[in-house]
């Protein structure tokens, strides 16, 4: 999408994120803003301002998987002349998530209970915020490096002051992995339908060339990562993600589950996430 630099906020298990991401990926320079105290969606941006630089900023929640053309999104924002642009999606009950009202021109006219002093043009539609947005410097400057919320402490004051806040609609796939159940469901979504994200960071299905699966029973869909070992007699799938260097013991059965890298699984694993520290069970049919 043309971006060359990224800043990642670190707090809980920050060292693990840094180890996983490194300093660069596919031409993207990665730097880190360490939050000793958790600063929220607003304070985290303000705290990272020196790293982000003086210009506009694209912000994405780290837990989001979405089919979005960031180049088009940014272009639409620049064309709108808005102080900020929110990427929104339709939801059966947007009020559950904090509805954002958008008029027929794509201008945000309400956020939660706050209203713009400028009357809307045409009908107003309530939509859900995806956690993806673009902020101009004037909007970023409303934030302080202290615990605060980007919506309540930047967007709402700007809206009430009459600033233009724009919205664009996301029509493609969207998932946010804020709970183990949603994380598992998102992995299974992409196993069953890899085309949901046209630009994945890597292979979503199949067997990595360096994985070992001789003698195992494999039922699609599945993804078996590099260096993983699935021993003879083990059963994988349907609906299984096996991470890099993981080991699935002989006679084990993994289905509707995610196995993290460097994890050993013996026995039955169904509707769960297996990590090196233990298994996180997920209640309910997350594969449905």
One Martini backbone bead per residue (centre of mass of N, CA, C, O) as a GRO file, in nm:
protein
  288
    1UNK     BB    1   0.050   0.067   0.002
    2UNK     BB    2   0.335   0.247   0.057
    3UNK     BB    3   0.449   0.166   0.317
    4UNK     BB    4   0.765   0.198   0.534
    5UNK     BB    5   0.640   0.251   0.827
    6UNK     BB    6   0.624   0.119   1.169
    7UNK     BB    7   0.432   0.125   1.479
    8UNK     BB    8   0.454  -0.056   1.791
    9UNK     BB    9   0.280  -0.133   2.059
   10UNK     BB   10   0.401  -0.196   2.398
   11UNK     BB   11   0.330  -0.432   2.676
   12UNK     BB   12   0.206  -0.704   2.682
   13UNK     BB   13   0.446  -0.909   2.591
   14UNK     BB   14   0.650  -0.729   2.421
   15UNK     BB   15   0.900  -0.912   2.366
   16UNK     BB   16   0.748  -1.115   2.184
   17UNK     BB   17   0.674  -0.919   1.961
   18UNK     BB   18   0.957  -0.832   1.887
   19UNK     BB   19   1.064  -1.116   1.818
   20UNK     BB   20   0.851  -1.176   1.590
   21UNK     BB   21   0.898  -0.903   1.405
   22UNK     BB   22   1.123  -0.715   1.441
   23UNK     BB   23   1.269  -0.456   1.215
   24UNK     BB   24   1.162  -0.616   0.953
   25UNK     BB   25   0.919  -0.638   0.664
   26UNK     BB   26   0.892  -0.626   0.343
   27UNK     BB   27   1.022  -0.317   0.365
   28UNK     BB   28   0.934  -0.274   0.667
   29UNK     BB   29   0.975  -0.057   0.917
   30UNK     BB   30   1.025  -0.139   1.268
   31UNK     BB   31   0.889   0.010   1.558
   32UNK     BB   32   0.888   0.097   1.919
   33UNK     BB   33   0.631   0.153   2.175
   34UNK     BB   34   0.670   0.176   2.517
   35UNK     BB   35   0.434   0.082   2.772
   36UNK     BB   36   0.436   0.090   3.104
   37UNK     BB   37   0.163   0.221   3.075
   38UNK     BB   38  -0.150   0.186   2.992
   39UNK     BB   39  -0.291   0.425   2.736
   40UNK     BB   40  -0.452   0.347   2.509
   41UNK     BB   41  -0.576   0.458   2.200
   42UNK     BB   42  -0.461   0.752   2.256
   43UNK     BB   43  -0.197   0.753   2.430
   44UNK     BB   44  -0.035   0.570   2.237
   45UNK     BB   45  -0.015   0.773   2.005
   46UNK     BB   46   0.117   1.007   2.161
   47UNK     BB   47   0.367   0.845   2.262
   48UNK     BB   48   0.448   0.783   1.938
   49UNK     BB   49   0.492   1.054   1.782
   50UNK     BB   50   0.800   1.070   1.731
   51UNK     BB   51   0.797   0.811   1.550
   52UNK     BB   52   0.567   0.901   1.343
   53UNK     BB   53   0.562   1.197   1.310
   54UNK     BB   54   0.406   1.493   1.157
   55UNK     BB   55   0.202   1.343   1.004
   56UNK     BB   56   0.000   1.131   0.899
   57UNK     BB   57  -0.204   0.850   1.036
   58UNK     BB   58  -0.216   0.504   1.043
   59UNK     BB   59  -0.461   0.303   1.216
   60UNK     BB   60  -0.428  -0.030   1.372
   61UNK     BB   61  -0.552  -0.291   1.507
   62UNK     BB   62  -0.385  -0.587   1.595
   63UNK     BB   63  -0.666  -0.781   1.599
   64UNK     BB   64  -0.705  -0.738   1.290
   65UNK     BB   65  -0.897  -0.880   1.012
   66UNK     BB   66  -0.886  -0.744   0.672
   67UNK     BB   67  -1.049  -0.645   0.364
   68UNK     BB   68  -0.827  -0.387   0.274
   69UNK     BB   69  -0.754  -0.097   0.086
   70UNK     BB   70  -0.525   0.125   0.192
   71UNK     BB   71  -0.486   0.306  -0.051
   72UNK     BB   72  -0.784   0.382  -0.090
   73UNK     BB   73  -0.839   0.487   0.190
   74UNK     BB   74  -0.631   0.715   0.186
   75UNK     BB   75  -0.735   0.855  -0.071
   76UNK     BB   76  -1.018   0.922   0.041
   77UNK     BB   77  -0.922   1.098   0.268
   78UNK     BB   78  -0.775   1.318   0.109
   79UNK     BB   79  -1.023   1.397  -0.066
   80UNK     BB   80  -1.210   1.491   0.182
   81UNK     BB   81  -1.050   1.682   0.398
   82UNK     BB   82  -1.022   1.546   0.662
   83UNK     BB   83  -0.918   1.499   0.996
   84UNK     BB   84  -1.075   1.219   0.975
   85UNK     BB   85  -1.092   0.852   0.915
   86UNK     BB   86  -1.338   0.597   0.915
   87UNK     BB   87  -1.370   0.252   0.930
   88UNK     BB   88  -1.670   0.091   0.837
   89UNK     BB   89  -1.944  -0.130   0.939
   90UNK     BB   90  -2.185  -0.342   0.921
   91UNK     BB   91  -2.450  -0.398   1.173
   92UNK     BB   92  -2.723  -0.517   1.335
   93UNK     BB   93  -2.588  -0.372   1.620
   94UNK     BB   94  -2.417  -0.085   1.657
   95UNK     BB   95  -2.481  -0.005   1.958
   96UNK     BB   96  -2.311  -0.230   2.096
   97UNK     BB   97  -2.030  -0.071   1.980
   98UNK     BB   98  -2.089   0.219   1.897
   99UNK     BB   99  -2.239   0.425   1.715
  100UNK     BB  100  -2.194   0.557   1.378
  101UNK     BB  101  -2.296   0.840   1.208
  102UNK     BB  102  -2.393   0.857   0.855
  103UNK     BB  103  -2.424   1.026   0.581
  104UNK     BB  104  -2.471   1.050   0.233
  105UNK     BB  105  -2.158   1.182   0.207
  106UNK     BB  106  -1.965   1.049   0.446
  107UNK     BB  107  -2.037   1.197   0.709
  108UNK     BB  108  -1.984   1.244   1.035
  109UNK     BB  109  -2.257   1.311   1.286
  110UNK     BB  110  -2.207   1.064   1.496
  111UNK     BB  111  -2.091   0.972   1.839
  112UNK     BB  112  -2.279   0.824   2.005
  113UNK     BB  113  -2.400   1.116   2.172
  114UNK     BB  114  -2.260   1.279   1.967
  115UNK     BB  115  -2.276   1.595   1.777
  116UNK     BB  116  -2.293   1.771   1.504
  117UNK     BB  117  -2.356   2.108   1.411
  118UNK     BB  118  -2.389   1.978   1.135
  119UNK     BB  119  -2.613   1.894   0.929
  120UNK     BB  120  -2.738   1.648   0.766
  121UNK     BB  121  -2.724   1.461   0.455
  122UNK     BB  122  -2.965   1.289   0.462
  123UNK     BB  123  -2.943   0.991   0.561
  124UNK     BB  124  -2.877   0.798   0.859
  125UNK     BB  125  -2.611   0.566   0.938
  126UNK     BB  126  -2.533   0.295   1.138
  127UNK     BB  127  -2.202   0.204   1.249
  128UNK     BB  128  -1.901   0.019   1.277
  129UNK     BB  129  -1.594   0.015   1.415
  130UNK     BB  130  -1.274  -0.133   1.314
  131UNK     BB  131  -0.988   0.026   1.398
  132UNK     BB  132  -0.963   0.196   1.126
  133UNK     BB  133  -0.751   0.490   1.066
  134UNK     BB  134  -0.718   0.848   0.991
  135UNK     BB  135  -0.478   1.104   1.098
  136UNK     BB  136  -0.437   1.419   1.152
  137UNK     BB  137  -0.245   1.631   1.329
  138UNK     BB  138  -0.482   1.786   1.468
  139UNK     BB  139  -0.595   1.525   1.598
  140UNK     BB  140  -0.346   1.421   1.750
  141UNK     BB  141  -0.310   1.689   1.930
  142UNK     BB  142  -0.553   1.606   2.130
  143UNK     BB  143  -0.347   1.423   2.251
  144UNK     BB  144  -0.211   1.242   2.532
  145UNK     BB  145   0.047   1.074   2.727
  146UNK     BB  146  -0.225   0.927   2.844
  147UNK     BB  147  -0.494   0.789   2.956
  148UNK     BB  148  -0.689   0.727   2.655
  149UNK     BB  149  -0.937   0.796   2.397
  150UNK     BB  150  -0.969   0.845   2.063
  151UNK     BB  151  -1.271   0.903   2.050
  152UNK     BB  152  -1.328   1.080   2.315
  153UNK     BB  153  -1.041   1.269   2.282
  154UNK     BB  154  -1.078   1.341   1.957
  155UNK     BB  155  -1.333   1.294   1.778
  156UNK     BB  156  -1.555   1.425   1.948
  157UNK     BB  157  -1.439   1.712   1.979
  158UNK     BB  158  -1.417   1.761   1.674
  159UNK     BB  159  -1.712   1.722   1.602
  160UNK     BB  160  -1.828   1.944   1.803
  161UNK     BB  161  -1.640   2.172   1.648
  162UNK     BB  162  -1.691   2.101   1.319
  163UNK     BB  163  -1.526   1.892   1.213
  164UNK     BB  164  -1.419   1.683   0.967
  165UNK     BB  165  -1.558   1.353   0.949
  166UNK     BB  166  -1.495   1.057   0.795
  167UNK     BB  167  -1.633   0.779   0.592
  168UNK     BB  168  -1.586   0.430   0.535
  169UNK     BB  169  -1.676   0.128   0.373
  170UNK     BB  170  -1.674  -0.211   0.466
  171UNK     BB  171  -1.733  -0.509   0.260
  172UNK     BB  172  -1.545  -0.703   0.366
  173UNK     BB  173  -1.366  -0.876   0.557
  174UNK     BB  174  -1.413  -0.923   0.926
  175UNK     BB  175  -1.194  -0.946   1.221
  176UNK     BB  176  -1.176  -0.981   1.586
  177UNK     BB  177  -0.925  -1.110   1.835
  178UNK     BB  178  -1.035  -1.063   2.163
  179UNK     BB  179  -1.086  -1.375   2.178
  180UNK     BB  180  -1.055  -1.707   2.164
  181UNK     BB  181  -1.310  -1.754   1.991
  182UNK     BB  182  -1.240  -1.546   1.767
  183UNK     BB  183  -0.966  -1.657   1.694
  184UNK     BB  184  -1.061  -1.934   1.604
  185UNK     BB  185  -1.275  -1.845   1.398
  186UNK     BB  186  -1.076  -1.693   1.214
  187UNK     BB  187  -0.900  -1.934   1.137
  188UNK     BB  188  -1.135  -2.106   1.018
  189UNK     BB  189  -1.229  -1.916   0.802
  190UNK     BB  190  -0.949  -1.925   0.638
  191UNK     BB  191  -0.949  -2.224   0.586
  192UNK     BB  192  -1.232  -2.245   0.434
  193UNK     BB  193  -1.167  -1.924   0.313
  194UNK     BB  194  -0.896  -1.775   0.178
  195UNK     BB  195  -1.040  -1.542  -0.003
  196UNK     BB  196  -1.109  -1.330   0.222
  197UNK     BB  197  -0.786  -1.270   0.184
  198UNK     BB  198  -0.599  -1.152  -0.087
  199UNK     BB  199  -0.342  -1.055   0.129
  200UNK     BB  200  -0.164  -1.258   0.271
  201UNK     BB  201   0.126  -1.335   0.472
  202UNK     BB  202   0.053  -1.633   0.375
  203UNK     BB  203  -0.014  -1.944   0.400
  204UNK     BB  204  -0.341  -2.095   0.487
  205UNK     BB  205  -0.276  -2.368   0.344
  206UNK     BB  206  -0.134  -2.663   0.392
  207UNK     BB  207   0.212  -2.768   0.339
  208UNK     BB  208   0.507  -2.727   0.436
  209UNK     BB  209   0.807  -2.832   0.310
  210UNK     BB  210   0.934  -2.886   0.622
  211UNK     BB  211   0.725  -3.077   0.686
  212UNK     BB  212   0.601  -3.369   0.878
  213UNK     BB  213   0.350  -3.646   0.763
  214UNK     BB  214   0.414  -3.932   0.780
  215UNK     BB  215   0.130  -4.139   0.844
  216UNK     BB  216  -0.083  -3.931   0.841
  217UNK     BB  217  -0.408  -3.797   0.893
  218UNK     BB  218  -0.555  -3.582   0.640
  219UNK     BB  219  -0.813  -3.322   0.676
  220UNK     BB  220  -0.964  -3.098   0.523
  221UNK     BB  221  -0.876  -2.819   0.651
  222UNK     BB  222  -0.525  -2.707   0.656
  223UNK     BB  223  -0.225  -2.602   0.852
  224UNK     BB  224   0.129  -2.669   0.807
  225UNK     BB  225   0.413  -2.571   0.930
  226UNK     BB  226   0.728  -2.506   0.960
  227UNK     BB  227   0.881  -2.791   1.107
  228UNK     BB  228   0.659  -2.968   1.148
  229UNK     BB  229   0.535  -3.263   1.341
  230UNK     BB  230   0.351  -3.546   1.219
  231UNK     BB  231   0.283  -3.831   1.335
  232UNK     BB  232   0.223  -4.141   1.306
  233UNK     BB  233  -0.139  -4.164   1.346
  234UNK     BB  234  -0.221  -3.893   1.318
  235UNK     BB  235  -0.486  -3.637   1.334
  236UNK     BB  236  -0.585  -3.393   1.084
  237UNK     BB  237  -0.872  -3.273   1.101
  238UNK     BB  238  -1.088  -3.061   1.050
  239UNK     BB  239  -0.963  -2.771   1.131
  240UNK     BB  240  -0.620  -2.696   1.122
  241UNK     BB  241  -0.352  -2.534   1.306
  242UNK     BB  242   0.003  -2.573   1.258
  243UNK     BB  243   0.278  -2.469   1.379
  244UNK     BB  244   0.588  -2.401   1.402
  245UNK     BB  245   0.754  -2.679   1.535
  246UNK     BB  246   0.543  -2.858   1.592
  247UNK     BB  247   0.404  -3.148   1.784
  248UNK     BB  248   0.231  -3.445   1.678
  249UNK     BB  249   0.137  -3.716   1.816
  250UNK     BB  250   0.082  -4.029   1.824
  251UNK     BB  251  -0.275  -4.045   1.812
  252UNK     BB  252  -0.348  -3.774   1.766
  253UNK     BB  253  -0.615  -3.512   1.769
  254UNK     BB  254  -0.684  -3.241   1.532
  255UNK     BB  255  -0.962  -3.010   1.565
  256UNK     BB  256  -1.075  -2.713   1.570
  257UNK     BB  257  -0.767  -2.585   1.580
  258UNK     BB  258  -0.481  -2.430   1.749
  259UNK     BB  259  -0.123  -2.453   1.704
  260UNK     BB  260   0.142  -2.342   1.825
  261UNK     BB  261   0.445  -2.277   1.829
  262UNK     BB  262   0.631  -2.507   1.997
  263UNK     BB  263   0.409  -2.739   2.029
  264UNK     BB  264   0.274  -3.008   2.221
  265UNK     BB  265   0.061  -3.287   2.110
  266UNK     BB  266  -0.147  -3.504   2.306
  267UNK     BB  267  -0.423  -3.621   2.187
  268UNK     BB  268  -0.705  -3.430   2.229
  269UNK     BB  269  -0.808  -3.154   1.995
  270UNK     BB  270  -1.103  -2.946   2.054
  271UNK     BB  271  -1.184  -2.645   2.061
  272UNK     BB  272  -0.876  -2.508   2.060
  273UNK     BB  273  -0.575  -2.364   2.215
  274UNK     BB  274  -0.235  -2.433   2.171
  275UNK     BB  275   0.033  -2.389   2.398
  276UNK     BB  276   0.327  -2.397   2.572
  277UNK     BB  277   0.148  -2.335   2.850
  278UNK     BB  278  -0.125  -2.446   2.713
  279UNK     BB  279  -0.477  -2.496   2.714
  280UNK     BB  280  -0.748  -2.331   2.534
  281UNK     BB  281  -1.066  -2.345   2.569
  282UNK     BB  282  -1.360  -2.351   2.342
  283UNK     BB  283  -1.671  -2.267   2.350
  284UNK     BB  284  -1.827  -2.401   2.113
  285UNK     BB  285  -1.893  -2.377   1.759
  286UNK     BB  286  -1.643  -2.211   1.597
  287UNK     BB  287  -1.693  -2.358   1.300
  288UNK     BB  288  -1.991  -2.226   1.226
   0.00000   0.00000   0.00000
